[in-house]
PDB file of C-alpha atoms and ligand atoms in Angstrom:
ATOM      1  CA  MET A  87     136.105  34.684 166.277  1.00 74.00           C
ATOM      2  CA  LYS A  88     138.064  36.885 163.756  1.00 84.00           C
ATOM      3  CA  SER A  89     141.430  38.298 165.212  1.00 84.00           C
ATOM      4  CA  ALA A  90     142.260  41.748 164.536  1.00 92.00           C
ATOM      5  CA  VAL A  91     145.595  41.781 166.047  1.00 95.00           C
ATOM      6  CA  LEU A  92     148.304  39.225 166.125  1.00 96.00           C
ATOM      7  CA  ASN A  93     150.808  39.351 169.137  1.00 97.00           C
ATOM      8  CA  HIS A  94     154.163  37.784 168.501  1.00 97.00           C
ATOM      9  CA  GLU A  95     156.431  35.413 170.517  1.00 97.00           C
ATOM     10  CA  PHE A  96     160.020  34.673 169.438  1.00 98.00           C
ATOM     11  CA  VAL A  97     160.809  30.713 170.096  1.00 97.00           C
ATOM     12  CA  GLU A  98     163.111  27.993 169.172  1.00 96.00           C
ATOM     13  CA  PHE A  99     160.319  25.333 168.586  1.00 96.00           C
ATOM     14  CA  ILE A 100     156.834  25.882 167.458  1.00 96.00           C
ATOM     15  CA  PRO A 101     154.722  25.004 170.312  1.00 96.00           C
ATOM     16  CA  LYS A 102     152.303  22.055 169.702  1.00 94.00           C
ATOM     17  CA  VAL A 103     149.112  23.922 170.531  1.00 95.00           C
ATOM     18  CA  LEU A 104     148.919  27.599 169.497  1.00 96.00           C
ATOM     19  CA  GLU A 105     147.155  30.225 170.994  1.00 96.00           C
ATOM     20  CA  ASP A 106     144.610  32.181 168.844  1.00 95.00           C
ATOM     21  CA  GLY A 107     145.943  35.643 168.046  1.00 96.00           C
ATOM     22  CA  MET A 108     149.672  34.664 168.688  1.00 97.00           C
ATOM     23  CA  LEU A 109     152.180  34.332 166.124  1.00 98.00           C
ATOM     24  CA  TYR A 110     155.161  32.320 167.056  1.00 98.00           C
ATOM     25  CA  VAL A 111     158.251  32.803 165.199  1.00 98.00           C
ATOM     26  CA  SER A 112     161.205  30.233 165.160  1.00 97.00           C
ATOM     27  CA  MET A 113     164.444  32.204 163.779  1.00 96.00           C
ATOM     28  CA  THR A 114     166.286  28.659 164.376  1.00 96.00           C
ATOM     29  CA  TYR A 115     163.686  27.046 161.768  1.00 96.00           C
ATOM     30  CA  ALA A 116     163.156  29.970 159.667  1.00 97.00           C
ATOM     31  CA  THR A 117     159.681  29.320 160.124  1.00 97.00           C
ATOM     32  CA  ALA A 118     156.362  31.473 161.764  1.00 97.00           C
ATOM     33  CA  ALA A 119     153.074  29.624 162.872  1.00 97.00           C
ATOM     34  CA  HIS A 120     149.527  30.947 163.741  1.00 97.00           C
ATOM     35  CA  ASN A 121     146.258  29.924 164.163  1.00 97.00           C
ATOM     36  CA  CYS A 122     144.302  31.060 161.251  1.00 96.00           C
ATOM     37  CA  CYS A 123     143.048  34.445 162.072  1.00 96.00           C
ATOM     38  CA  CYS A 124     139.174  33.480 161.237  1.00 94.00           C
ATOM     39  CA  GLY A 125     139.062  31.480 164.229  1.00 95.00           C
ATOM     40  CA  CYS A 126     138.780  28.261 162.351  1.00 95.00           C
ATOM     41  CA  GLY A 127     141.584  26.730 164.494  1.00 94.00           C
ATOM     42  CA  ASN A 128     143.716  25.404 161.568  1.00 95.00           C
ATOM     43  CA  LYS A 129     147.321  26.000 161.878  1.00 96.00           C
ATOM     44  CA  VAL A 130     149.059  28.269 159.366  1.00 96.00           C
ATOM     45  CA  ILE A 131     152.751  27.476 158.960  1.00 96.00           C
ATOM     46  CA  THR A 132     154.524  30.121 156.994  1.00 96.00           C
ATOM     47  CA  PRO A 133     158.029  28.939 156.028  1.00 96.00           C
ATOM     48  CA  LEU A 134     160.466  32.059 155.811  1.00 96.00           C
ATOM     49  CA  THR A 135     162.595  31.855 152.431  1.00 95.00           C
ATOM     50  CA  PRO A 136     163.417  34.110 149.546  1.00 94.00           C
ATOM     51  CA  THR A 137     160.515  32.489 147.793  1.00 93.00           C
ATOM     52  CA  ASP A 138     157.770  32.010 150.507  1.00 94.00           C
ATOM     53  CA  TRP A 139     157.193  34.440 153.303  1.00 96.00           C
ATOM     54  CA  LYS A 140     159.400  37.328 154.383  1.00 96.00           C
ATOM     55  CA  LEU A 141     158.952  38.651 158.132  1.00 97.00           C
ATOM     56  CA  ILE A 142     159.691  42.110 159.068  1.00 97.00           C
ATOM     57  CA  TYR A 143     160.150  42.924 162.879  1.00 97.00           C
ATOM     58  CA  ASP A 144     160.643  46.533 163.368  1.00 96.00           C
ATOM     59  CA  GLY A 145     161.703  46.004 167.118  1.00 96.00           C
ATOM     60  CA  GLU A 146     157.641  46.290 168.241  1.00 96.00           C
ATOM     61  CA  SER A 147     155.531  44.325 165.917  1.00 97.00           C
ATOM     62  CA  ILE A 148     155.904  41.939 163.041  1.00 97.00           C
ATOM     63  CA  SER A 149     154.481  42.133 159.551  1.00 97.00           C
ATOM     64  CA  ILE A 150     154.673  39.088 156.986  1.00 97.00           C
ATOM     65  CA  THR A 151     154.376  39.613 153.279  1.00 95.00           C
ATOM     66  CA  PRO A 152     152.912  38.328 150.914  1.00 94.00           C
ATOM     67  CA  SER A 153     149.547  38.163 152.179  1.00 94.00           C
ATOM     68  CA  ILE A 154     148.217  34.729 154.155  1.00 94.00           C
ATOM     69  CA  GLY A 155     145.920  33.055 151.531  1.00 91.00           C
ATOM     70  CA  ASN A 156     144.545  29.920 153.145  1.00 91.00           C
ATOM     71  CA  TRP A 157     142.770  28.416 150.167  1.00 86.00           C
ATOM     72  CA  SER A 158     143.573  24.774 151.289  1.00 89.00           C
ATOM     73  CA  PHE A 159     141.354  25.650 154.483  1.00 92.00           C
ATOM     74  CA  PRO A 160     137.456  25.294 154.091  1.00 93.00           C
ATOM     75  CA  CYS A 161     137.351  29.022 155.399  1.00 92.00           C
ATOM     76  CA  GLN A 162     139.538  30.233 152.502  1.00 89.00           C
ATOM     77  CA  SER A 163     140.667  33.207 154.612  1.00 91.00           C
ATOM     78  CA  HIS A 164     142.921  35.957 153.120  1.00 91.00           C
ATOM     79  CA  TYR A 165     144.693  38.601 155.106  1.00 94.00           C
ATOM     80  CA  TRP A 166     147.793  40.799 155.518  1.00 95.00           C
ATOM     81  CA  ILE A 167     149.554  40.607 158.736  1.00 96.00           C
ATOM     82  CA  LYS A 168     151.010  44.282 159.104  1.00 96.00           C
ATOM     83  CA  HIS A 169     152.529  45.745 162.237  1.00 97.00           C
ATOM     84  CA  GLY A 170     150.578  42.951 164.270  1.00 97.00           C
ATOM     85  CA  LYS A 171     147.324  43.813 162.918  1.00 96.00           C
ATOM     86  CA  ILE A 172     145.338  41.640 160.844  1.00 95.00           C
ATOM     87  CA  LYS A 173     144.051  43.530 157.545  1.00 93.00           C
ATOM     88  CA  TRP A 174     141.447  41.281 155.864  1.00 92.00           C
ATOM     89  CA  SER A 175     141.250  40.945 152.248  1.00 87.00           C
ATOM     90  CA  GLY A 176     138.778  39.508 149.827  1.00 73.00           C
ATOM     91  CA  GLN A 177     138.199  35.778 149.548  1.00 66.00           C
ATOM     92  CA  TRP A 178     140.505  34.022 147.079  1.00 63.00           C
ATOM     93  CA  SER A 179     138.614  33.531 143.447  1.00 69.00           C
ATOM     94  CA  SER A 180     139.740  30.404 141.679  1.00 71.00           C
ATOM     95  CA  GLY A 181     141.483  32.653 139.309  1.00 73.00           C
ATOM     96  CA  GLU A 182     143.283  34.508 142.157  1.00 71.00           C
ATOM     97  CA  ILE A 183     144.350  30.964 143.547  1.00 72.00           C
ATOM     98  CA  ALA A 184     145.517  29.905 139.885  1.00 75.00           C
ATOM     99  CA  ALA A 185     147.386  33.432 139.791  1.00 73.00           C
ATOM    100  CA  GLY A 186     148.837  32.886 143.108  1.00 71.00           C
ATOM    101  CA  ARG A 187     150.211  29.682 142.489  1.00 72.00           C
ATOM    102  CA  THR A 188     151.715  30.619 139.064  1.00 72.00           C
ATOM    103  CA  ARG A 189     153.538  33.574 140.679  1.00 70.00           C
ATOM    104  CA  ASP A 190     154.667  30.894 143.428  1.00 73.00           C
ATOM    105  CA  LEU A 191     155.675  28.836 140.506  1.00 71.00           C
ATOM    106  CA  LEU A 192     157.666  31.490 138.552  1.00 69.00           C
ATOM    107  CA  ALA A 193     159.116  32.720 141.869  1.00 71.00           C
ATOM    108  CA  LYS A 194     160.615  29.332 142.560  1.00 68.00           C
ATOM    109  CA  LYS A 195     161.857  28.846 139.059  1.00 64.00           C
ATOM    110  CA  LYS A 196     163.414  32.219 139.199  1.00 62.00           C
ATOM    111  CA  GLN A 197     165.149  31.194 142.489  1.00 60.00           C
ATOM    112  CA  PHE A 198     166.526  27.890 141.049  1.00 55.00           C
ATOM    113  CA  LYS A 199     167.572  29.776 138.057  1.00 48.00           C
ATOM    114  CA  SER A 200     165.923  27.308 135.545  1.00 42.00           C
ATOM    115  CA  VAL A 201     165.935  27.901 131.800  1.00 42.00           C
ATOM    116  CA  GLU A 202     163.114  30.414 131.890  1.00 40.00           C
ATOM    117  CA  THR A 203     164.858  32.785 134.127  1.00 39.00           C
ATOM    118  CA  ALA A 204     165.688  35.419 131.479  1.00 39.00           C
ATOM    119  CA  ILE A 205     162.078  35.328 130.489  1.00 41.00           C
ATOM    120  CA  VAL A 206     160.261  34.898 133.658  1.00 42.00           C
ATOM    121  CA  ASP A 207     158.924  38.443 134.011  1.00 44.00           C
ATOM    122  CA  GLU A 208     157.607  38.013 130.393  1.00 42.00           C
ATOM    123  CA  VAL A 209     155.831  35.057 131.129  1.00 42.00           C
ATOM    124  CA  ILE A 210     152.022  35.264 132.044  1.00 44.00           C
ATOM    125  CA  VAL A 211     151.084  31.483 132.450  1.00 46.00           C
ATOM    126  CA  ALA A 212     152.967  28.848 131.762  1.00 45.00           C
ATOM    127  CA  PRO A 213     151.191  26.649 129.239  1.00 49.00           C
ATOM    128  CA  GLU A 214     152.262  23.512 131.603  1.00 51.00           C
ATOM    129  CA  PRO A 215     150.126  21.967 133.784  1.00 50.00           C
ATOM    130  CA  LEU A 216     150.474  23.664 137.239  1.00 50.00           C
ATOM    131  CA  LEU A 217     152.538  21.654 139.721  1.00 52.00           C
ATOM    132  CA  PRO A 218     151.536  21.852 143.158  1.00 53.00           C
ATOM    133  CA  VAL A 219     153.770  24.807 144.579  1.00 55.00           C
ATOM    134  CA  LYS A 220     152.922  23.831 148.482  1.00 57.00           C
ATOM    135  CA  PRO A 221     154.279  20.731 149.359  1.00 55.00           C
ATOM    136  CA  PRO A 222     151.280  18.290 150.035  1.00 57.00           C
ATOM    137  CA  LYS A 223     149.820  17.906 153.637  1.00 64.00           C
ATOM    138  CA  GLY A 224     151.950  14.898 154.511  1.00 73.00           C
ATOM    139  CA  PHE A 225     155.067  16.837 154.268  1.00 70.00           C
ATOM    140  CA  TRP A 226     153.875  19.661 156.309  1.00 70.00           C
ATOM    141  CA  ARG A 227     152.679  16.853 158.782  1.00 72.00           C
ATOM    142  CA  ARG A 228     155.925  15.261 158.886  1.00 74.00           C
ATOM    143  CA  MET A 229     157.490  18.764 159.253  1.00 73.00           C
ATOM    144  CA  TRP A 230     155.281  19.634 162.095  1.00 72.00           C
ATOM    145  CA  ASP A 231     155.831  16.333 163.805  1.00 70.00           C
ATOM    146  CA  LYS A 232     159.897  16.818 163.405  1.00 70.00           C
ATOM    147  CA  LEU A 233     159.432  20.236 164.864  1.00 70.00           C
ATOM    148  CA  THR A 234     157.292  19.074 168.023  1.00 64.00           C
ATOM    149  CA  PHE A 235     159.203  15.995 168.239  1.00 59.00           C
ATOM    150  CA  SER A 236     162.235  18.039 168.733  1.00 56.00           C
ATOM    151  CA  ASN A 237     160.694  19.972 171.339  1.00 54.00           C
ATOM    152  CA  GLU A 238     160.018  17.256 173.392  1.00 52.00           C
ATOM    153  CA  ALA A 239     163.342  15.738 173.064  1.00 49.00           C
ATOM    154  CA  ASP A 240     164.991  18.858 174.145  1.00 50.00           C
TER     155      ASP A 240
HETATM  156 ZN1  LIG B 325     140.447  30.105 159.251  1.00 58.88          ZN
END
């Protein structure tokens, strides 16, 4: 079932089992997590960094930018979280996925001040093969285990 709203909870550790319609925010680990808002049950981890997601808390509700594009899930959900409400967006086309990845890549390059920094705004698509910008599943699995393991150890 698609969620229309997302309530938030500030936690130190992201719980192992997430409730649908809840966004868990760990300031300690600069990470937010929620179950995909389409209801498919996949966990969506959004690291909060200058080149990943940004979280805005206005004292009542939470917004996350940019949009959540779950192109690695079968549902391929795409939505915005604005003031605790889900704004559904269209499905990702392969072109949008590529553009999103390129944008991420450029953002990362900018962040790490590579040689392209000066011209990064003019670059449309780098001719080099696109590197996987999102860490592979295994990485997140390990991160996840680490987070939840810490939780148990506490
Ligand atoms: Zn989904």
